[in-house]
Short mmCIF file of C-alpha atoms in Angstrom, two decimals:
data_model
loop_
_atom_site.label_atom_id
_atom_site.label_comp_id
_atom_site.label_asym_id
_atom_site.label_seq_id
_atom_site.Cartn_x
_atom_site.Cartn_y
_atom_site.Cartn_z
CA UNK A 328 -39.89 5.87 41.29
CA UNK A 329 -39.11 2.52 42.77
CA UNK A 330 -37.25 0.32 40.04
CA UNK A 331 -34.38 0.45 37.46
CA UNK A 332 -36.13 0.95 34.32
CA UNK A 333 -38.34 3.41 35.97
CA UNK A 334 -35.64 6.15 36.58
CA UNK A 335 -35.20 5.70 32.49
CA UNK A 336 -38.14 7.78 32.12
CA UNK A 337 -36.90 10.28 34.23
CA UNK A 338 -36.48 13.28 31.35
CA UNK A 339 -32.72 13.58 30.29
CA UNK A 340 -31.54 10.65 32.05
CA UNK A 341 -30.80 8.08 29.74
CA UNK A 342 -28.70 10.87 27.44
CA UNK A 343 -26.49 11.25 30.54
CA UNK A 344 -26.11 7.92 30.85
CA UNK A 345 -25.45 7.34 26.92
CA UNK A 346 -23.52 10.40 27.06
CA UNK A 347 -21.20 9.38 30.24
CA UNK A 348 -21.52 5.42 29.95
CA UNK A 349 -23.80 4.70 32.97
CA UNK A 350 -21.75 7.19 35.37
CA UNK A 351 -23.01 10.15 36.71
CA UNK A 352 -22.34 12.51 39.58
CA UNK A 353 -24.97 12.57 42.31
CA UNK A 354 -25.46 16.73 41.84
CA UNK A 355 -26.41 15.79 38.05
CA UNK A 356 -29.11 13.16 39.30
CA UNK A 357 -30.27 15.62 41.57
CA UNK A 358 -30.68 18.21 38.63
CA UNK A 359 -32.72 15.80 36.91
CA UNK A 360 -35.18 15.19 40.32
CA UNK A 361 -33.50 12.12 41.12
CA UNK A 362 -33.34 12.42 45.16
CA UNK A 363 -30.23 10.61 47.63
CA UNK A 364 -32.99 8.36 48.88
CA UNK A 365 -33.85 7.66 45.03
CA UNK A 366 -30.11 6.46 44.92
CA UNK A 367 -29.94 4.74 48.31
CA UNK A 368 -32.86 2.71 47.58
CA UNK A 369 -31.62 1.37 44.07
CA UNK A 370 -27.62 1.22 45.81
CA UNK A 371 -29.32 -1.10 48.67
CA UNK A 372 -31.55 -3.02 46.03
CA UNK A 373 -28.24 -3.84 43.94
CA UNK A 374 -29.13 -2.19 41.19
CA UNK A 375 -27.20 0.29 40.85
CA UNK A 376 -23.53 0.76 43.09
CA UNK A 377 -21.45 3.60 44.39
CA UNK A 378 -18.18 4.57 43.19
CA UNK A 379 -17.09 7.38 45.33
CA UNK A 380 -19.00 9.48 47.89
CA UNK A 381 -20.16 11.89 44.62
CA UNK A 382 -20.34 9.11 41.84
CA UNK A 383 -23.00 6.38 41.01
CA UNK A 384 -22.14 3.73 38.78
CA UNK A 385 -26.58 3.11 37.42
CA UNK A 386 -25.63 -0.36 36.73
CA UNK A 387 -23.84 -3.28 38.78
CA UNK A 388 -21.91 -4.96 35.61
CA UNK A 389 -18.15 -4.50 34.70
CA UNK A 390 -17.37 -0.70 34.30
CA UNK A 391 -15.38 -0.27 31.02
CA UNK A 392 -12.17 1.51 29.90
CA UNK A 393 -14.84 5.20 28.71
CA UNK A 394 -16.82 4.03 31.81
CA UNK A 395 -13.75 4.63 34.22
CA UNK A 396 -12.44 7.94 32.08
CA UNK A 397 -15.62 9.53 32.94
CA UNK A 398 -15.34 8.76 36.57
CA UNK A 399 -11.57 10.09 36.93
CA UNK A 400 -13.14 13.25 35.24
CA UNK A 401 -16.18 13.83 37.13
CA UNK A 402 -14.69 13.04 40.35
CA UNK A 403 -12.40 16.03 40.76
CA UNK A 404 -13.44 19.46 41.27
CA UNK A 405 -13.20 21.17 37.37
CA UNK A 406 -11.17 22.29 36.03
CA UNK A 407 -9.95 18.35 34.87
CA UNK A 408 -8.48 17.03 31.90
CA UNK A 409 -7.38 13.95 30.55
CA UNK A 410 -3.52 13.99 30.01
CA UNK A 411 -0.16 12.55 29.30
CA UNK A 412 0.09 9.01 28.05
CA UNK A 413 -3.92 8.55 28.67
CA UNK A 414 -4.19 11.81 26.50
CA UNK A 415 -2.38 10.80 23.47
CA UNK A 416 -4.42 7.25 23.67
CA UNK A 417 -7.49 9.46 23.63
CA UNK A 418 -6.09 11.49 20.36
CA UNK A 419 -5.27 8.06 18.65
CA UNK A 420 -1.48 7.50 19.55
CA UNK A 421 -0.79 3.42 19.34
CA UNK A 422 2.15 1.18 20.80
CA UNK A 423 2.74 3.72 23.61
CA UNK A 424 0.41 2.51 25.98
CA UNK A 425 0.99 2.63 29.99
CA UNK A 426 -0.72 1.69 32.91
CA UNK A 427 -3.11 4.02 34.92
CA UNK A 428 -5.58 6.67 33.69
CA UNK A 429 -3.60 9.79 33.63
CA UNK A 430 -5.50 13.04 34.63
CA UNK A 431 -4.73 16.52 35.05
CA UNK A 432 -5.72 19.14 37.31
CA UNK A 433 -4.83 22.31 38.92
CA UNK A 434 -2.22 22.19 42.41
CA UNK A 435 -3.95 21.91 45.63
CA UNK A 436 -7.03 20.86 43.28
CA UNK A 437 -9.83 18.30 45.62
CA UNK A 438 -9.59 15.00 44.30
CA UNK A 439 -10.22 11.56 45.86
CA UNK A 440 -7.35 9.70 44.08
CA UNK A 441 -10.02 6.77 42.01
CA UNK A 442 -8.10 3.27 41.87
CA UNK A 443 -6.44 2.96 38.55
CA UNK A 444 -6.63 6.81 38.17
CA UNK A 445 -3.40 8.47 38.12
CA UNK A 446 -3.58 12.40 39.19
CA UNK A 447 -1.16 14.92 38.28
CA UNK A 448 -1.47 18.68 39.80
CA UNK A 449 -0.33 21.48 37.35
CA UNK A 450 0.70 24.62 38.13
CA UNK A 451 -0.10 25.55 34.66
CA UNK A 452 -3.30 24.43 33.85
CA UNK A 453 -4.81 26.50 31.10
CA UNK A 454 -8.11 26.29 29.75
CA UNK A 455 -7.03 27.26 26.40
CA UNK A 456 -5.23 23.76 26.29
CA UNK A 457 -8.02 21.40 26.59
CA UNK A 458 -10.61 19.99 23.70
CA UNK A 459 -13.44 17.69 23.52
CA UNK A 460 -12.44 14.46 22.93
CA UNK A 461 -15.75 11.64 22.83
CA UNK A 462 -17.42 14.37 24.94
CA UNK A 463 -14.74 14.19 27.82
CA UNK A 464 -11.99 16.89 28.65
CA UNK A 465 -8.82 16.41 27.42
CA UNK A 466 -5.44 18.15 26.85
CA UNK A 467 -4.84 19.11 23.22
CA UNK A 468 -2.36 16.13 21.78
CA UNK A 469 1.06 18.93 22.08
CA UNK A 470 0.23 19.31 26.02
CA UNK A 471 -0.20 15.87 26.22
CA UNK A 472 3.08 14.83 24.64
CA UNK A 473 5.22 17.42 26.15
CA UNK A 474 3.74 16.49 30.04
CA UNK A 475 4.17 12.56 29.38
CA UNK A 476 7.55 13.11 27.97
CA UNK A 477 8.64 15.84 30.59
CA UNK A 478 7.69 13.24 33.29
CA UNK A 479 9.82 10.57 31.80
CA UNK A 480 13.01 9.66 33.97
CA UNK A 481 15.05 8.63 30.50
CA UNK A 482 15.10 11.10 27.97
CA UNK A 483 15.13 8.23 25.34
CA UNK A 484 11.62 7.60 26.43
CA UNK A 485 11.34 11.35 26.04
CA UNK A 486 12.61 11.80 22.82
CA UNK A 487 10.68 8.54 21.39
CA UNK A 488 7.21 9.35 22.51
CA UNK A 489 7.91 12.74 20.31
CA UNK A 490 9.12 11.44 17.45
CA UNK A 491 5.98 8.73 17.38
CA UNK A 492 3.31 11.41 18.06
CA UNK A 493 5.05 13.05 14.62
CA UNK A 494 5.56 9.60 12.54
CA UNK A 495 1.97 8.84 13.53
CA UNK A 496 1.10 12.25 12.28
CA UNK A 497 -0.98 13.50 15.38
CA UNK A 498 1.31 16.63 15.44
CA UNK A 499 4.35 18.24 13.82
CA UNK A 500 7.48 19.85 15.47
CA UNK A 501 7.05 23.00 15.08
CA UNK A 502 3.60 22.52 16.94
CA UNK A 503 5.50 20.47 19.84
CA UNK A 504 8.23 23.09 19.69
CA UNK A 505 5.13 25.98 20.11
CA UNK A 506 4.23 24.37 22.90
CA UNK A 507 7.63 23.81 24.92
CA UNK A 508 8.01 27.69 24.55
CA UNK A 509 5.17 27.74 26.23
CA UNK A 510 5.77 25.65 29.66
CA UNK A 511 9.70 26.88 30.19
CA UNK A 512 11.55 24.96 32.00
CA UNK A 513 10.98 21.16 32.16
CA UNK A 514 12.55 18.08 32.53
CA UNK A 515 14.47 16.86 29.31
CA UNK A 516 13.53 20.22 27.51
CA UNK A 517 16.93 21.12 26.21
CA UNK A 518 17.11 17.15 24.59
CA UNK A 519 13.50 17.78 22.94
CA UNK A 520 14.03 20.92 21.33
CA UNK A 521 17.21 19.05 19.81
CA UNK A 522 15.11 16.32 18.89
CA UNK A 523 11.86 18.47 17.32
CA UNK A 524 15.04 19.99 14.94
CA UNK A 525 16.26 16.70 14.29
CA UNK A 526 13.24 15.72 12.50
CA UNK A 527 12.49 18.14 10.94
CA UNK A 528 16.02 17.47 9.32
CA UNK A 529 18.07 19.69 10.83
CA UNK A 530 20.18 17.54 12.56
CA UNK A 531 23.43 19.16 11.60
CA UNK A 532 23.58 20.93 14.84
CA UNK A 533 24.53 17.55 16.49
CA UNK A 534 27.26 16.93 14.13
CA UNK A 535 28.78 20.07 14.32
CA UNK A 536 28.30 20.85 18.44
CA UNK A 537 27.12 17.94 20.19
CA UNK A 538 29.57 15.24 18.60
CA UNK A 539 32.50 17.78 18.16
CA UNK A 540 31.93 18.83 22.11
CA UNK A 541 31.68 14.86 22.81
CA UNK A 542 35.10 14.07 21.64
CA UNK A 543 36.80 16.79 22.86
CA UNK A 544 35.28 15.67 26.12
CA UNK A 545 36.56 12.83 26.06
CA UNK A 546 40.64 13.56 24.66
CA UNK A 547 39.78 12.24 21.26
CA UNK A 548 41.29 13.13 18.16
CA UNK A 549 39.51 15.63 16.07
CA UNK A 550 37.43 13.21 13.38
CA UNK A 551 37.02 14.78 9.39
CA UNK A 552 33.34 15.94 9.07
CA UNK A 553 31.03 15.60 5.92
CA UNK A 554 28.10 17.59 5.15
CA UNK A 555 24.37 16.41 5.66
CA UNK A 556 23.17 14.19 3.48
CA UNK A 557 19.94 12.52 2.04
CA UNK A 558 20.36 8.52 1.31
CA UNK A 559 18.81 6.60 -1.91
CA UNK A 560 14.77 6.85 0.14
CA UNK A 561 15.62 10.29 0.35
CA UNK A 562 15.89 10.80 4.05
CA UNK A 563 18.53 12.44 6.24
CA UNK A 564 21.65 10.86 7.39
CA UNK A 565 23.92 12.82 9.20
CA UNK A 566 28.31 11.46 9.29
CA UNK A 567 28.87 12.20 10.51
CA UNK A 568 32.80 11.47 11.51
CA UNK A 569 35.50 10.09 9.99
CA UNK A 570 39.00 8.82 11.70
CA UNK A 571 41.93 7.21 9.86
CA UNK A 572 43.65 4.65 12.39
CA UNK A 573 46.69 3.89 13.03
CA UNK A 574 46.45 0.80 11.05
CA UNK A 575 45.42 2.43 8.27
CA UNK A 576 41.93 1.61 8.18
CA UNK A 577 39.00 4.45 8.85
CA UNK A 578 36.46 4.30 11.39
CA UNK A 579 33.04 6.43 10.18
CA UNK A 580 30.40 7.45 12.61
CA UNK A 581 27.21 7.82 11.49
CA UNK A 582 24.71 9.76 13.56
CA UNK A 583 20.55 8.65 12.75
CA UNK A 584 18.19 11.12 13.21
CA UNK A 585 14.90 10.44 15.52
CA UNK A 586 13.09 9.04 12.24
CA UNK A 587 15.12 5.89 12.47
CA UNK A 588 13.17 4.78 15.80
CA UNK A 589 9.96 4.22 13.06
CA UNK A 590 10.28 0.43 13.15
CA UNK A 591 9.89 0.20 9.43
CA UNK A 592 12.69 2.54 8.99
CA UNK A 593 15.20 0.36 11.64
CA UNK A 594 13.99 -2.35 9.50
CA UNK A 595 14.85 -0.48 6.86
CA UNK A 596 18.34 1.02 7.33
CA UNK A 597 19.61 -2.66 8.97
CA UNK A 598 18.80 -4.17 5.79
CA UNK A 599 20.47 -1.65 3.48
CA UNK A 600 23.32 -2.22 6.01
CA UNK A 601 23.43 -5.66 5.34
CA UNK A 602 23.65 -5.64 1.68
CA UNK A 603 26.75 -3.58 1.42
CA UNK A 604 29.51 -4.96 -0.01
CA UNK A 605 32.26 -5.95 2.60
CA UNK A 606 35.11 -3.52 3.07
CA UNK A 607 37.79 -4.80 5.69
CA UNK A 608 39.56 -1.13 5.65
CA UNK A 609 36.75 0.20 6.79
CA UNK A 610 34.85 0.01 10.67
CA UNK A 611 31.37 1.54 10.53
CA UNK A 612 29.70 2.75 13.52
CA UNK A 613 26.09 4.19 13.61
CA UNK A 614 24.78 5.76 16.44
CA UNK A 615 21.41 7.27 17.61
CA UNK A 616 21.09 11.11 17.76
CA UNK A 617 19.23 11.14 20.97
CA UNK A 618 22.35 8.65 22.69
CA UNK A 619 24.84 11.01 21.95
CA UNK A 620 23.18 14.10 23.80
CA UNK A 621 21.15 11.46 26.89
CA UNK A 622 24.04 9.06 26.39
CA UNK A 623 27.56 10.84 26.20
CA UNK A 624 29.70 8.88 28.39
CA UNK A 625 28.03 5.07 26.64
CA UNK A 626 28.90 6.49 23.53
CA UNK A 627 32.40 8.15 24.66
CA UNK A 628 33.73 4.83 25.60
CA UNK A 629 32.65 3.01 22.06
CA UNK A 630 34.80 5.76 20.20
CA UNK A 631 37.42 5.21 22.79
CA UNK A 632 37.69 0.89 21.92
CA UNK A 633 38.03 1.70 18.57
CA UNK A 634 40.45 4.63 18.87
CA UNK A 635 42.86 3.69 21.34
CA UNK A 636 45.86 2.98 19.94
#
């Protein structure tokens, strides 16, 4: 075997490299009868390049996006998956994309660290979480969601991603929820269980606890309540808080479930805004669901402007 297109004959070969977009690990070219001084000799004639010590690239022209999956895969020892934000790309999630190739493996696993390839070690790797996905590994879409949100420094980013992996109908909340039983304690995990029950609809936990425990918090008076309520598309909208100030005009708080973030929904709900008709006697505050459990104290000092006497 001395050029390129001769290794194509070699039996199995050119499904490998259909199968794994032109890379392949040096033990699989072995397998197949394909020597390191096979390699060498096509590396040196610049046909084909090296990635790592273990991976060939058995071409020399731009490696692509499935290209450079396959190599953060293959160049860890397995057990490997393909995780968190690159995970949810890989199950179809749009508009949440971020930079690096995010794989998972096991703590204290071998890995090289690929450029471009971001590594996270789990202590709770578990086979029973990963799927095919376009013939790679990769964490089912609920392992993927809770990790990238769990690893979020702002819980708005945490309770966001959820709500979009719902809207965009890659998972449901009771799924999510299922699977944050399952990892205990992580980072945000008390804000996303809030947030799985908020839309679903069952946001009347907030009004009743997480506002009430807000304002007492924070000295204020003690607002009127109303019940949970659907508007005229038939979705939840939760007052929700009413004050009557000293002026005599009232200040109502509305609280938005998660669904709002759906940009056709903000869209939406400020337009409906809009077209009410003006009532001076009447100040109107709407706030998100998820600011007034990450948010308290930003949300604490609106109330306060509007309620100090």
């Amino acid at each position: 075997m001395t050029g390129s297109r001769d290794f194509l004959d070699v039996p199995g070969l050119a499904d490998l490299l259909r199968r794994q977009h032109g890379v392949a690990t040096r033990a699989q070219l072995r397998r197949l009868g394909i020597t390191p001084t096979h390699v060498s000799s096509q590396v040196a004639a610049r046909r084909w390049r090296t990635l790592t010590s273990d991976l060939v690239l058995l071409h020399t022209g731009p490696s692509t996006r499935a290209a450079q999956l396959w190599a953060a895969v293959l160049d860890p020892e397995p057990p490997v998956a393909v995780g968190s934000w690159t995970g949810l790309a890989e199950h179809g999630l749009v508009g949440w994309d971020r930079p690096g190739l995010h794989v998972v493996v096991p703590r204290g696993a071998r890995t090289r660290r690929l450029p471009g390839v971001v590594v996270h070690e789990s202590r709770r790797f578990c086979p029973e979480d990963v799927v095919s996905v376009h013939g790679r590994p990769v964490f089912r879409v609920e392992r993927c969601a809770v990790d990238a949100a769990a690893w979020q420094r702002s819980g708005r980013t945490a309770v966001g991603l959820l709500a979009a992996v719902v809207q965009q109908r890659l998972s449901t909340p009771a799924r999510l929820w299922e699977q944050l039983d399952r990892v205990g304690k992580v980072r945000h995990r008390r804000l996303m269980q809030l947030s799985l029950h908020d839309i679903e609809g069952g946001a009347d936990a907030l009004s009743e606890i997480d506002f009430a425990r807000l304002c007492r918090a924070r000295d204020l008076p003690e607002p009127a309540r109303q019940a949970q309520r659907r508007d005229a598309r038939g979705r939840y909208r939760y007052l929700d808080a009413e004050w009557l100030l000293a002026d005599g005009r009232r200040l109502l708080v509305e609280i938005d479930g998660v669904g709002h973030l759906e940009v056709t929904r903000w869209y939406d709900d400020l337009m409906r805004d809009a077209e009410l008709l003006p009532d001076e006697r009447t100040v109107r505050l709407r706030f998100p669901a998820a600011a007034v459990r990450a948010e308290p104290g930003r949300v604490g000092d609106v109330l306060t402007r509007h309620l100090a006497p």
